[in-house]
């Protein structure tokens, strides 16, 4: 169990972003809508990296306070993040590839403030991996397989855009950032931990699929094999 001080810190971390939520009723939680401009710091208040940590914070509060209300809230939060970041920056259309049945087939924008430039909007490997982890943990917390399925859908969708097959001895390589439409590599270098975190999170998604699905999906076997190959490189 976490200490009372640590739980208070978790509450304090979420309050500036979404406002006070202590004492909210179950009925109110079911209709809760995150602020129009939550305080996560990104464009229109949404920033995928910070939002992923907030998902984990809500799951933690649910467990430590034995309150299902926080799980209701976190599901509402995930829905809001997907509605905003699976769409174009102006909100006028879905990202290319996304559909009603496969909402994350276009990936997720990070939510950067700047529309252009090296530190601007796009899809970032480490942020997407963290969001997959958040969805995976939510699936376990709620015993609802749909969240792990969404994580696996995102994982499979982005993989060929971040993990590149090359001719010759170099074989596979990873890139760090791609354009929002996933058509262009924007930062060709590899994140220091992207191979290890990719392997771990993809394995987690596959393992939880085995716990929650009948039969297990096996949907990420090829991608996991790529990560195993990437980690076996020398140097």
mmCIF file with all atom_site columns, C-alpha atoms in Angstrom:
data_model
loop_
_atom_site.group_PDB
_atom_site.id
_atom_site.type_symbol
_atom_site.label_atom_id
_atom_site.label_alt_id
_atom_site.label_comp_id
_atom_site.label_asym_id
_atom_site.label_entity_id
_atom_site.label_seq_id
_atom_site.pdbx_PDB_ins_code
_atom_site.Cartn_x
_atom_site.Cartn_y
_atom_site.Cartn_z
_atom_site.occupancy
_atom_site.B_iso_or_equiv
_atom_site.pdbx_formal_charge
_atom_site.auth_seq_id
_atom_site.auth_comp_id
_atom_site.auth_asym_id
_atom_site.auth_atom_id
_atom_site.pdbx_PDB_model_num
ATOM 1   C CA . UNK A 1 1   ? 0.000   0.000   0.000   1.00 0.00 ? 1   UNK A CA 1
ATOM 2   C CA . UNK A 1 2   ? 1.189   3.511   -0.763  1.00 0.00 ? 2   UNK A CA 1
ATOM 3   C CA . UNK A 1 3   ? 1.643   5.944   2.105   1.00 0.00 ? 3   UNK A CA 1
ATOM 4   C CA . UNK A 1 4   ? -0.917  8.655   2.822   1.00 0.00 ? 4   UNK A CA 1
ATOM 5   C CA . UNK A 1 5   ? 1.680   11.253  1.827   1.00 0.00 ? 5   UNK A CA 1
ATOM 6   C CA . UNK A 1 6   ? 2.218   9.633   -1.577  1.00 0.00 ? 6   UNK A CA 1
ATOM 7   C CA . UNK A 1 7   ? -1.522  9.365   -2.208  1.00 0.00 ? 7   UNK A CA 1
ATOM 8   C CA . UNK A 1 8   ? -1.884  13.042  -1.367  1.00 0.00 ? 8   UNK A CA 1
ATOM 9   C CA . UNK A 1 9   ? 0.841   13.819  -3.894  1.00 0.00 ? 9   UNK A CA 1
ATOM 10  C CA . UNK A 1 10  ? -1.035  11.881  -6.570  1.00 0.00 ? 10  UNK A CA 1
ATOM 11  C CA . UNK A 1 11  ? -4.171  13.902  -5.812  1.00 0.00 ? 11  UNK A CA 1
ATOM 12  C CA . UNK A 1 12  ? -2.204  17.130  -5.952  1.00 0.00 ? 12  UNK A CA 1
ATOM 13  C CA . UNK A 1 13  ? -0.756  16.134  -9.330  1.00 0.00 ? 13  UNK A CA 1
ATOM 14  C CA . UNK A 1 14  ? -4.184  15.649  -10.909 1.00 0.00 ? 14  UNK A CA 1
ATOM 15  C CA . UNK A 1 15  ? -5.983  18.619  -9.321  1.00 0.00 ? 15  UNK A CA 1
ATOM 16  C CA . UNK A 1 16  ? -4.310  21.415  -11.360 1.00 0.00 ? 16  UNK A CA 1
ATOM 17  C CA . UNK A 1 17  ? -4.984  19.476  -14.553 1.00 0.00 ? 17  UNK A CA 1
ATOM 18  C CA . UNK A 1 18  ? -8.610  18.385  -14.110 1.00 0.00 ? 18  UNK A CA 1
ATOM 19  C CA . UNK A 1 19  ? -9.831  20.353  -11.113 1.00 0.00 ? 19  UNK A CA 1
ATOM 20  C CA . UNK A 1 20  ? -10.996 18.970  -7.739  1.00 0.00 ? 20  UNK A CA 1
ATOM 21  C CA . UNK A 1 21  ? -12.554 15.510  -8.047  1.00 0.00 ? 21  UNK A CA 1
ATOM 22  C CA . UNK A 1 22  ? -12.729 14.373  -4.428  1.00 0.00 ? 22  UNK A CA 1
ATOM 23  C CA . UNK A 1 23  ? -16.265 13.615  -3.339  1.00 0.00 ? 23  UNK A CA 1
ATOM 24  C CA . UNK A 1 24  ? -17.628 13.348  -6.876  1.00 0.00 ? 24  UNK A CA 1
ATOM 25  C CA . UNK A 1 25  ? -20.625 11.017  -7.060  1.00 0.00 ? 25  UNK A CA 1
ATOM 26  C CA . UNK A 1 26  ? -20.753 7.929   -9.247  1.00 0.00 ? 26  UNK A CA 1
ATOM 27  C CA . UNK A 1 27  ? -23.510 9.472   -11.370 1.00 0.00 ? 27  UNK A CA 1
ATOM 28  C CA . UNK A 1 28  ? -21.474 12.641  -11.861 1.00 0.00 ? 28  UNK A CA 1
ATOM 29  C CA . UNK A 1 29  ? -18.380 10.594  -12.713 1.00 0.00 ? 29  UNK A CA 1
ATOM 30  C CA . UNK A 1 30  ? -20.265 8.804   -15.486 1.00 0.00 ? 30  UNK A CA 1
ATOM 31  C CA . UNK A 1 31  ? -20.973 12.118  -17.220 1.00 0.00 ? 31  UNK A CA 1
ATOM 32  C CA . UNK A 1 32  ? -17.698 13.847  -16.295 1.00 0.00 ? 32  UNK A CA 1
ATOM 33  C CA . UNK A 1 33  ? -16.012 15.661  -19.142 1.00 0.00 ? 33  UNK A CA 1
ATOM 34  C CA . UNK A 1 34  ? -12.386 16.755  -18.687 1.00 0.00 ? 34  UNK A CA 1
ATOM 35  C CA . UNK A 1 35  ? -11.910 20.495  -18.907 1.00 0.00 ? 35  UNK A CA 1
ATOM 36  C CA . UNK A 1 36  ? -12.010 22.101  -22.352 1.00 0.00 ? 36  UNK A CA 1
ATOM 37  C CA . UNK A 1 37  ? -8.400  23.103  -21.749 1.00 0.00 ? 37  UNK A CA 1
ATOM 38  C CA . UNK A 1 38  ? -6.996  20.793  -19.067 1.00 0.00 ? 38  UNK A CA 1
ATOM 39  C CA . UNK A 1 39  ? -3.722  21.900  -17.537 1.00 0.00 ? 39  UNK A CA 1
ATOM 40  C CA . UNK A 1 40  ? -1.441  19.278  -19.069 1.00 0.00 ? 40  UNK A CA 1
ATOM 41  C CA . UNK A 1 41  ? 0.422   21.986  -20.974 1.00 0.00 ? 41  UNK A CA 1
ATOM 42  C CA . UNK A 1 42  ? -0.037  20.844  -24.575 1.00 0.00 ? 42  UNK A CA 1
ATOM 43  C CA . UNK A 1 43  ? -2.067  22.211  -27.478 1.00 0.00 ? 43  UNK A CA 1
ATOM 44  C CA . UNK A 1 44  ? -5.638  22.810  -26.244 1.00 0.00 ? 44  UNK A CA 1
ATOM 45  C CA . UNK A 1 45  ? -4.443  21.363  -22.918 1.00 0.00 ? 45  UNK A CA 1
ATOM 46  C CA . UNK A 1 46  ? -3.775  17.829  -24.167 1.00 0.00 ? 46  UNK A CA 1
ATOM 47  C CA . UNK A 1 47  ? -0.308  16.285  -24.083 1.00 0.00 ? 47  UNK A CA 1
ATOM 48  C CA . UNK A 1 48  ? -0.046  12.526  -24.587 1.00 0.00 ? 48  UNK A CA 1
ATOM 49  C CA . UNK A 1 49  ? 2.990   12.013  -22.334 1.00 0.00 ? 49  UNK A CA 1
ATOM 50  C CA . UNK A 1 50  ? 1.364   13.764  -19.353 1.00 0.00 ? 50  UNK A CA 1
ATOM 51  C CA . UNK A 1 51  ? -2.039  12.222  -20.063 1.00 0.00 ? 51  UNK A CA 1
ATOM 52  C CA . UNK A 1 52  ? -0.529  8.732   -19.822 1.00 0.00 ? 52  UNK A CA 1
ATOM 53  C CA . UNK A 1 53  ? 0.793   9.480   -16.342 1.00 0.00 ? 53  UNK A CA 1
ATOM 54  C CA . UNK A 1 54  ? -2.629  10.814  -15.344 1.00 0.00 ? 54  UNK A CA 1
ATOM 55  C CA . UNK A 1 55  ? -4.197  7.510   -16.394 1.00 0.00 ? 55  UNK A CA 1
ATOM 56  C CA . UNK A 1 56  ? -1.778  5.710   -14.077 1.00 0.00 ? 56  UNK A CA 1
ATOM 57  C CA . UNK A 1 57  ? -2.533  8.221   -11.297 1.00 0.00 ? 57  UNK A CA 1
ATOM 58  C CA . UNK A 1 58  ? -6.275  7.576   -11.526 1.00 0.00 ? 58  UNK A CA 1
ATOM 59  C CA . UNK A 1 59  ? -5.729  3.813   -11.512 1.00 0.00 ? 59  UNK A CA 1
ATOM 60  C CA . UNK A 1 60  ? -3.528  4.208   -8.431  1.00 0.00 ? 60  UNK A CA 1
ATOM 61  C CA . UNK A 1 61  ? -6.170  6.270   -6.628  1.00 0.00 ? 61  UNK A CA 1
ATOM 62  C CA . UNK A 1 62  ? -8.818  3.687   -7.456  1.00 0.00 ? 62  UNK A CA 1
ATOM 63  C CA . UNK A 1 63  ? -6.742  0.902   -5.948  1.00 0.00 ? 63  UNK A CA 1
ATOM 64  C CA . UNK A 1 64  ? -5.436  2.732   -2.893  1.00 0.00 ? 64  UNK A CA 1
ATOM 65  C CA . UNK A 1 65  ? -8.807  4.273   -1.983  1.00 0.00 ? 65  UNK A CA 1
ATOM 66  C CA . UNK A 1 66  ? -10.823 1.186   -3.037  1.00 0.00 ? 66  UNK A CA 1
ATOM 67  C CA . UNK A 1 67  ? -13.007 3.495   -5.095  1.00 0.00 ? 67  UNK A CA 1
ATOM 68  C CA . UNK A 1 68  ? -14.484 2.440   -8.452  1.00 0.00 ? 68  UNK A CA 1
ATOM 69  C CA . UNK A 1 69  ? -15.272 6.080   -9.168  1.00 0.00 ? 69  UNK A CA 1
ATOM 70  C CA . UNK A 1 70  ? -11.682 6.725   -10.244 1.00 0.00 ? 70  UNK A CA 1
ATOM 71  C CA . UNK A 1 71  ? -11.943 3.926   -12.804 1.00 0.00 ? 71  UNK A CA 1
ATOM 72  C CA . UNK A 1 72  ? -15.064 5.567   -14.203 1.00 0.00 ? 72  UNK A CA 1
ATOM 73  C CA . UNK A 1 73  ? -13.172 8.850   -14.413 1.00 0.00 ? 73  UNK A CA 1
ATOM 74  C CA . UNK A 1 74  ? -10.119 7.328   -16.062 1.00 0.00 ? 74  UNK A CA 1
ATOM 75  C CA . UNK A 1 75  ? -12.221 5.683   -18.752 1.00 0.00 ? 75  UNK A CA 1
ATOM 76  C CA . UNK A 1 76  ? -13.778 9.059   -19.482 1.00 0.00 ? 76  UNK A CA 1
ATOM 77  C CA . UNK A 1 77  ? -10.284 10.555  -19.637 1.00 0.00 ? 77  UNK A CA 1
ATOM 78  C CA . UNK A 1 78  ? -9.017  7.938   -22.097 1.00 0.00 ? 78  UNK A CA 1
ATOM 79  C CA . UNK A 1 79  ? -12.029 8.523   -24.324 1.00 0.00 ? 79  UNK A CA 1
ATOM 80  C CA . UNK A 1 80  ? -11.359 12.274  -24.321 1.00 0.00 ? 80  UNK A CA 1
ATOM 81  C CA . UNK A 1 81  ? -7.660  11.828  -25.135 1.00 0.00 ? 81  UNK A CA 1
ATOM 82  C CA . UNK A 1 82  ? -8.516  9.558   -28.046 1.00 0.00 ? 82  UNK A CA 1
ATOM 83  C CA . UNK A 1 83  ? -11.184 11.926  -29.357 1.00 0.00 ? 83  UNK A CA 1
ATOM 84  C CA . UNK A 1 84  ? -8.716  14.833  -29.474 1.00 0.00 ? 84  UNK A CA 1
ATOM 85  C CA . UNK A 1 85  ? -5.345  13.290  -30.328 1.00 0.00 ? 85  UNK A CA 1
ATOM 86  C CA . UNK A 1 86  ? -6.533  10.773  -32.917 1.00 0.00 ? 86  UNK A CA 1
ATOM 87  C CA . UNK A 1 87  ? -7.762  13.764  -34.920 1.00 0.00 ? 87  UNK A CA 1
ATOM 88  C CA . UNK A 1 88  ? -5.998  16.483  -36.852 1.00 0.00 ? 88  UNK A CA 1
ATOM 89  C CA . UNK A 1 89  ? -4.741  19.517  -34.963 1.00 0.00 ? 89  UNK A CA 1
ATOM 90  C CA . UNK A 1 90  ? -7.770  21.621  -35.936 1.00 0.00 ? 90  UNK A CA 1
ATOM 91  C CA . UNK A 1 91  ? -10.145 18.782  -35.029 1.00 0.00 ? 91  UNK A CA 1
ATOM 92  C CA . UNK A 1 92  ? -11.735 18.726  -38.474 1.00 0.00 ? 92  UNK A CA 1
ATOM 93  C CA . UNK A 1 93  ? -10.908 15.101  -39.382 1.00 0.00 ? 93  UNK A CA 1
ATOM 94  C CA . UNK A 1 94  ? -9.510  11.835  -38.090 1.00 0.00 ? 94  UNK A CA 1
ATOM 95  C CA . UNK A 1 95  ? -5.861  11.055  -38.682 1.00 0.00 ? 95  UNK A CA 1
ATOM 96  C CA . UNK A 1 96  ? -5.423  9.020   -41.899 1.00 0.00 ? 96  UNK A CA 1
ATOM 97  C CA . UNK A 1 97  ? -6.313  5.372   -41.333 1.00 0.00 ? 97  UNK A CA 1
ATOM 98  C CA . UNK A 1 98  ? -8.498  5.824   -38.254 1.00 0.00 ? 98  UNK A CA 1
ATOM 99  C CA . UNK A 1 99  ? -12.069 4.509   -38.399 1.00 0.00 ? 99  UNK A CA 1
ATOM 100 C CA . UNK A 1 100 ? -14.969 4.008   -35.992 1.00 0.00 ? 100 UNK A CA 1
ATOM 101 C CA . UNK A 1 101 ? -14.039 0.340   -35.610 1.00 0.00 ? 101 UNK A CA 1
ATOM 102 C CA . UNK A 1 102 ? -10.271 0.971   -35.424 1.00 0.00 ? 102 UNK A CA 1
ATOM 103 C CA . UNK A 1 103 ? -9.927  4.407   -33.827 1.00 0.00 ? 103 UNK A CA 1
ATOM 104 C CA . UNK A 1 104 ? -6.150  4.256   -33.308 1.00 0.00 ? 104 UNK A CA 1
ATOM 105 C CA . UNK A 1 105 ? -5.254  3.062   -36.797 1.00 0.00 ? 105 UNK A CA 1
ATOM 106 C CA . UNK A 1 106 ? -3.930  6.535   -37.516 1.00 0.00 ? 106 UNK A CA 1
ATOM 107 C CA . UNK A 1 107 ? -1.811  6.702   -34.380 1.00 0.00 ? 107 UNK A CA 1
ATOM 108 C CA . UNK A 1 108 ? -1.988  9.582   -31.883 1.00 0.00 ? 108 UNK A CA 1
ATOM 109 C CA . UNK A 1 109 ? -0.602  13.094  -32.026 1.00 0.00 ? 109 UNK A CA 1
ATOM 110 C CA . UNK A 1 110 ? 1.566   14.109  -29.085 1.00 0.00 ? 110 UNK A CA 1
ATOM 111 C CA . UNK A 1 111 ? -0.226  17.437  -28.586 1.00 0.00 ? 111 UNK A CA 1
ATOM 112 C CA . UNK A 1 112 ? 2.768   19.768  -28.847 1.00 0.00 ? 112 UNK A CA 1
ATOM 113 C CA . UNK A 1 113 ? 2.118   23.518  -28.709 1.00 0.00 ? 113 UNK A CA 1
ATOM 114 C CA . UNK A 1 114 ? 4.134   24.242  -31.863 1.00 0.00 ? 114 UNK A CA 1
ATOM 115 C CA . UNK A 1 115 ? 2.647   23.168  -35.178 1.00 0.00 ? 115 UNK A CA 1
ATOM 116 C CA . UNK A 1 116 ? 6.025   22.997  -36.914 1.00 0.00 ? 116 UNK A CA 1
ATOM 117 C CA . UNK A 1 117 ? 9.732   22.612  -36.188 1.00 0.00 ? 117 UNK A CA 1
ATOM 118 C CA . UNK A 1 118 ? 12.007  20.014  -34.656 1.00 0.00 ? 118 UNK A CA 1
ATOM 119 C CA . UNK A 1 119 ? 10.182  20.141  -31.327 1.00 0.00 ? 119 UNK A CA 1
ATOM 120 C CA . UNK A 1 120 ? 6.751   20.569  -32.863 1.00 0.00 ? 120 UNK A CA 1
ATOM 121 C CA . UNK A 1 121 ? 3.729   18.407  -33.502 1.00 0.00 ? 121 UNK A CA 1
ATOM 122 C CA . UNK A 1 122 ? 4.109   14.838  -34.746 1.00 0.00 ? 122 UNK A CA 1
ATOM 123 C CA . UNK A 1 123 ? 4.082   11.278  -33.446 1.00 0.00 ? 123 UNK A CA 1
ATOM 124 C CA . UNK A 1 124 ? 6.829   10.396  -30.966 1.00 0.00 ? 124 UNK A CA 1
ATOM 125 C CA . UNK A 1 125 ? 7.821   6.798   -30.283 1.00 0.00 ? 125 UNK A CA 1
ATOM 126 C CA . UNK A 1 126 ? 8.406   7.104   -26.538 1.00 0.00 ? 126 UNK A CA 1
ATOM 127 C CA . UNK A 1 127 ? 5.084   8.886   -25.941 1.00 0.00 ? 127 UNK A CA 1
ATOM 128 C CA . UNK A 1 128 ? 3.128   6.293   -27.894 1.00 0.00 ? 128 UNK A CA 1
ATOM 129 C CA . UNK A 1 129 ? 4.826   3.480   -25.976 1.00 0.00 ? 129 UNK A CA 1
ATOM 130 C CA . UNK A 1 130 ? 3.887   5.086   -22.660 1.00 0.00 ? 130 UNK A CA 1
ATOM 131 C CA . UNK A 1 131 ? 0.268   5.432   -23.794 1.00 0.00 ? 131 UNK A CA 1
ATOM 132 C CA . UNK A 1 132 ? 0.200   1.739   -24.737 1.00 0.00 ? 132 UNK A CA 1
ATOM 133 C CA . UNK A 1 133 ? 1.380   0.953   -21.212 1.00 0.00 ? 133 UNK A CA 1
ATOM 134 C CA . UNK A 1 134 ? -1.375  3.117   -19.722 1.00 0.00 ? 134 UNK A CA 1
ATOM 135 C CA . UNK A 1 135 ? -4.018  1.309   -21.798 1.00 0.00 ? 135 UNK A CA 1
ATOM 136 C CA . UNK A 1 136 ? -2.538  -2.046  -20.795 1.00 0.00 ? 136 UNK A CA 1
ATOM 137 C CA . UNK A 1 137 ? -2.720  -1.162  -17.089 1.00 0.00 ? 137 UNK A CA 1
ATOM 138 C CA . UNK A 1 138 ? -6.298  0.075   -17.489 1.00 0.00 ? 138 UNK A CA 1
ATOM 139 C CA . UNK A 1 139 ? -7.294  -3.229  -19.070 1.00 0.00 ? 139 UNK A CA 1
ATOM 140 C CA . UNK A 1 140 ? -5.961  -5.067  -16.020 1.00 0.00 ? 140 UNK A CA 1
ATOM 141 C CA . UNK A 1 141 ? -7.520  -2.622  -13.553 1.00 0.00 ? 141 UNK A CA 1
ATOM 142 C CA . UNK A 1 142 ? -10.970 -2.887  -15.133 1.00 0.00 ? 142 UNK A CA 1
ATOM 143 C CA . UNK A 1 143 ? -10.749 -6.439  -16.565 1.00 0.00 ? 143 UNK A CA 1
ATOM 144 C CA . UNK A 1 144 ? -11.987 -4.901  -19.821 1.00 0.00 ? 144 UNK A CA 1
ATOM 145 C CA . UNK A 1 145 ? -10.022 -6.292  -22.741 1.00 0.00 ? 145 UNK A CA 1
ATOM 146 C CA . UNK A 1 146 ? -10.958 -3.436  -25.071 1.00 0.00 ? 146 UNK A CA 1
ATOM 147 C CA . UNK A 1 147 ? -8.219  -1.233  -23.603 1.00 0.00 ? 147 UNK A CA 1
ATOM 148 C CA . UNK A 1 148 ? -5.505  -3.798  -24.205 1.00 0.00 ? 148 UNK A CA 1
ATOM 149 C CA . UNK A 1 149 ? -6.906  -4.323  -27.695 1.00 0.00 ? 149 UNK A CA 1
ATOM 150 C CA . UNK A 1 150 ? -6.614  -0.579  -28.326 1.00 0.00 ? 150 UNK A CA 1
ATOM 151 C CA . UNK A 1 151 ? -3.033  -0.662  -27.073 1.00 0.00 ? 151 UNK A CA 1
ATOM 152 C CA . UNK A 1 152 ? -2.226  -3.562  -29.392 1.00 0.00 ? 152 UNK A CA 1
ATOM 153 C CA . UNK A 1 153 ? -3.964  -1.803  -32.286 1.00 0.00 ? 153 UNK A CA 1
ATOM 154 C CA . UNK A 1 154 ? -1.813  1.271   -31.723 1.00 0.00 ? 154 UNK A CA 1
ATOM 155 C CA . UNK A 1 155 ? 1.324   -0.861  -31.341 1.00 0.00 ? 155 UNK A CA 1
ATOM 156 C CA . UNK A 1 156 ? 0.771   -2.709  -34.595 1.00 0.00 ? 156 UNK A CA 1
ATOM 157 C CA . UNK A 1 157 ? -0.221  0.432   -36.485 1.00 0.00 ? 157 UNK A CA 1
ATOM 158 C CA . UNK A 1 158 ? 2.844   2.506   -35.683 1.00 0.00 ? 158 UNK A CA 1
ATOM 159 C CA . UNK A 1 159 ? 5.427   -0.284  -35.790 1.00 0.00 ? 159 UNK A CA 1
ATOM 160 C CA . UNK A 1 160 ? 6.350   -0.222  -39.511 1.00 0.00 ? 160 UNK A CA 1
ATOM 161 C CA . UNK A 1 161 ? 6.664   3.564   -39.384 1.00 0.00 ? 161 UNK A CA 1
ATOM 162 C CA . UNK A 1 162 ? 9.133   3.571   -36.494 1.00 0.00 ? 162 UNK A CA 1
ATOM 163 C CA . UNK A 1 163 ? 10.957  0.281   -37.136 1.00 0.00 ? 163 UNK A CA 1
ATOM 164 C CA . UNK A 1 164 ? 12.546  0.324   -40.570 1.00 0.00 ? 164 UNK A CA 1
ATOM 165 C CA . UNK A 1 165 ? 13.810  -2.716  -42.480 1.00 0.00 ? 165 UNK A CA 1
ATOM 166 C CA . UNK A 1 166 ? 17.017  -1.956  -44.383 1.00 0.00 ? 166 UNK A CA 1
ATOM 167 C CA . UNK A 1 167 ? 19.029  -3.869  -46.909 1.00 0.00 ? 167 UNK A CA 1
ATOM 168 C CA . UNK A 1 168 ? 22.482  -5.092  -45.927 1.00 0.00 ? 168 UNK A CA 1
ATOM 169 C CA . UNK A 1 169 ? 24.214  -5.832  -42.673 1.00 0.00 ? 169 UNK A CA 1
ATOM 170 C CA . UNK A 1 170 ? 22.504  -3.089  -40.682 1.00 0.00 ? 170 UNK A CA 1
ATOM 171 C CA . UNK A 1 171 ? 19.129  -4.828  -40.891 1.00 0.00 ? 171 UNK A CA 1
ATOM 172 C CA . UNK A 1 172 ? 16.581  -3.089  -38.696 1.00 0.00 ? 172 UNK A CA 1
ATOM 173 C CA . UNK A 1 173 ? 16.745  0.424   -37.335 1.00 0.00 ? 173 UNK A CA 1
ATOM 174 C CA . UNK A 1 174 ? 14.395  2.657   -35.359 1.00 0.00 ? 174 UNK A CA 1
ATOM 175 C CA . UNK A 1 175 ? 13.448  6.312   -35.735 1.00 0.00 ? 175 UNK A CA 1
ATOM 176 C CA . UNK A 1 176 ? 12.375  8.699   -33.003 1.00 0.00 ? 176 UNK A CA 1
ATOM 177 C CA . UNK A 1 177 ? 9.730   10.952  -34.556 1.00 0.00 ? 177 UNK A CA 1
ATOM 178 C CA . UNK A 1 178 ? 7.423   10.841  -37.576 1.00 0.00 ? 178 UNK A CA 1
ATOM 179 C CA . UNK A 1 179 ? 4.891   13.232  -39.073 1.00 0.00 ? 179 UNK A CA 1
ATOM 180 C CA . UNK A 1 180 ? 1.320   13.262  -37.814 1.00 0.00 ? 180 UNK A CA 1
ATOM 181 C CA . UNK A 1 181 ? 0.130   11.417  -40.933 1.00 0.00 ? 181 UNK A CA 1
ATOM 182 C CA . UNK A 1 182 ? 2.965   8.852   -40.451 1.00 0.00 ? 182 UNK A CA 1
ATOM 183 C CA . UNK A 1 183 ? 4.255   9.434   -43.985 1.00 0.00 ? 183 UNK A CA 1
ATOM 184 C CA . UNK A 1 184 ? 7.534   11.213  -43.194 1.00 0.00 ? 184 UNK A CA 1
ATOM 185 C CA . UNK A 1 185 ? 10.395  10.522  -40.790 1.00 0.00 ? 185 UNK A CA 1
ATOM 186 C CA . UNK A 1 186 ? 11.127  13.773  -38.944 1.00 0.00 ? 186 UNK A CA 1
ATOM 187 C CA . UNK A 1 187 ? 13.873  12.619  -36.559 1.00 0.00 ? 187 UNK A CA 1
ATOM 188 C CA . UNK A 1 188 ? 15.803  9.618   -37.949 1.00 0.00 ? 188 UNK A CA 1
ATOM 189 C CA . UNK A 1 189 ? 17.886  8.969   -34.847 1.00 0.00 ? 189 UNK A CA 1
ATOM 190 C CA . UNK A 1 190 ? 16.974  6.249   -32.355 1.00 0.00 ? 190 UNK A CA 1
ATOM 191 C CA . UNK A 1 191 ? 15.886  6.936   -28.787 1.00 0.00 ? 191 UNK A CA 1
ATOM 192 C CA . UNK A 1 192 ? 18.266  5.466   -26.218 1.00 0.00 ? 192 UNK A CA 1
ATOM 193 C CA . UNK A 1 193 ? 15.648  3.221   -24.590 1.00 0.00 ? 193 UNK A CA 1
ATOM 194 C CA . UNK A 1 194 ? 13.130  2.816   -27.408 1.00 0.00 ? 194 UNK A CA 1
ATOM 195 C CA . UNK A 1 195 ? 14.169  -0.727  -28.299 1.00 0.00 ? 195 UNK A CA 1
ATOM 196 C CA . UNK A 1 196 ? 14.019  -1.972  -24.703 1.00 0.00 ? 196 UNK A CA 1
ATOM 197 C CA . UNK A 1 197 ? 10.762  -0.220  -23.834 1.00 0.00 ? 197 UNK A CA 1
ATOM 198 C CA . UNK A 1 198 ? 9.221   -1.327  -27.116 1.00 0.00 ? 198 UNK A CA 1
ATOM 199 C CA . UNK A 1 199 ? 10.105  -4.949  -26.433 1.00 0.00 ? 199 UNK A CA 1
ATOM 200 C CA . UNK A 1 200 ? 8.793   -4.798  -22.856 1.00 0.00 ? 200 UNK A CA 1
ATOM 201 C CA . UNK A 1 201 ? 5.520   -3.022  -23.623 1.00 0.00 ? 201 UNK A CA 1
ATOM 202 C CA . UNK A 1 202 ? 4.740   -5.157  -26.670 1.00 0.00 ? 202 UNK A CA 1
ATOM 203 C CA . UNK A 1 203 ? 5.375   -8.255  -24.545 1.00 0.00 ? 203 UNK A CA 1
ATOM 204 C CA . UNK A 1 204 ? 3.057   -6.867  -21.852 1.00 0.00 ? 204 UNK A CA 1
ATOM 205 C CA . UNK A 1 205 ? 0.305   -6.266  -24.392 1.00 0.00 ? 205 UNK A CA 1
ATOM 206 C CA . UNK A 1 206 ? 0.710   -9.793  -25.718 1.00 0.00 ? 206 UNK A CA 1
ATOM 207 C CA . UNK A 1 207 ? 0.769   -11.312 -22.225 1.00 0.00 ? 207 UNK A CA 1
ATOM 208 C CA . UNK A 1 208 ? -2.361  -9.488  -21.051 1.00 0.00 ? 208 UNK A CA 1
ATOM 209 C CA . UNK A 1 209 ? -4.047  -10.557 -24.275 1.00 0.00 ? 209 UNK A CA 1
ATOM 210 C CA . UNK A 1 210 ? -3.377  -14.119 -23.159 1.00 0.00 ? 210 UNK A CA 1
ATOM 211 C CA . UNK A 1 211 ? -5.022  -13.400 -19.810 1.00 0.00 ? 211 UNK A CA 1
ATOM 212 C CA . UNK A 1 212 ? -8.110  -11.575 -21.058 1.00 0.00 ? 212 UNK A CA 1
ATOM 213 C CA . UNK A 1 213 ? -8.822  -12.985 -24.524 1.00 0.00 ? 213 UNK A CA 1
ATOM 214 C CA . UNK A 1 214 ? -10.055 -16.382 -25.580 1.00 0.00 ? 214 UNK A CA 1
ATOM 215 C CA . UNK A 1 215 ? -8.137  -17.458 -27.551 1.00 0.00 ? 215 UNK A CA 1
ATOM 216 C CA . UNK A 1 216 ? -4.985  -15.326 -27.061 1.00 0.00 ? 216 UNK A CA 1
ATOM 217 C CA . UNK A 1 217 ? -4.450  -12.955 -29.970 1.00 0.00 ? 217 UNK A CA 1
ATOM 218 C CA . UNK A 1 218 ? -0.799  -13.456 -30.947 1.00 0.00 ? 218 UNK A CA 1
ATOM 219 C CA . UNK A 1 219 ? -1.236  -10.217 -32.854 1.00 0.00 ? 219 UNK A CA 1
ATOM 220 C CA . UNK A 1 220 ? 2.188   -8.758  -31.975 1.00 0.00 ? 220 UNK A CA 1
ATOM 221 C CA . UNK A 1 221 ? 4.417   -11.797 -32.515 1.00 0.00 ? 221 UNK A CA 1
ATOM 222 C CA . UNK A 1 222 ? 6.179   -10.363 -35.575 1.00 0.00 ? 222 UNK A CA 1
ATOM 223 C CA . UNK A 1 223 ? 6.719   -6.988  -33.928 1.00 0.00 ? 223 UNK A CA 1
ATOM 224 C CA . UNK A 1 224 ? 8.162   -8.586  -30.791 1.00 0.00 ? 224 UNK A CA 1
ATOM 225 C CA . UNK A 1 225 ? 10.522  -10.567 -33.011 1.00 0.00 ? 225 UNK A CA 1
ATOM 226 C CA . UNK A 1 226 ? 11.732  -7.306  -34.563 1.00 0.00 ? 226 UNK A CA 1
ATOM 227 C CA . UNK A 1 227 ? 12.464  -5.854  -31.144 1.00 0.00 ? 227 UNK A CA 1
ATOM 228 C CA . UNK A 1 228 ? 14.322  -8.969  -30.107 1.00 0.00 ? 228 UNK A CA 1
ATOM 229 C CA . UNK A 1 229 ? 16.467  -8.594  -33.226 1.00 0.00 ? 229 UNK A CA 1
ATOM 230 C CA . UNK A 1 230 ? 17.061  -4.903  -32.512 1.00 0.00 ? 230 UNK A CA 1
ATOM 231 C CA . UNK A 1 231 ? 18.236  -5.646  -28.986 1.00 0.00 ? 231 UNK A CA 1
ATOM 232 C CA . UNK A 1 232 ? 20.639  -8.320  -30.206 1.00 0.00 ? 232 UNK A CA 1
ATOM 233 C CA . UNK A 1 233 ? 22.689  -5.783  -32.163 1.00 0.00 ? 233 UNK A CA 1
ATOM 234 C CA . UNK A 1 234 ? 26.261  -5.186  -31.093 1.00 0.00 ? 234 UNK A CA 1
ATOM 235 C CA . UNK A 1 235 ? 27.332  -1.820  -29.761 1.00 0.00 ? 235 UNK A CA 1
#
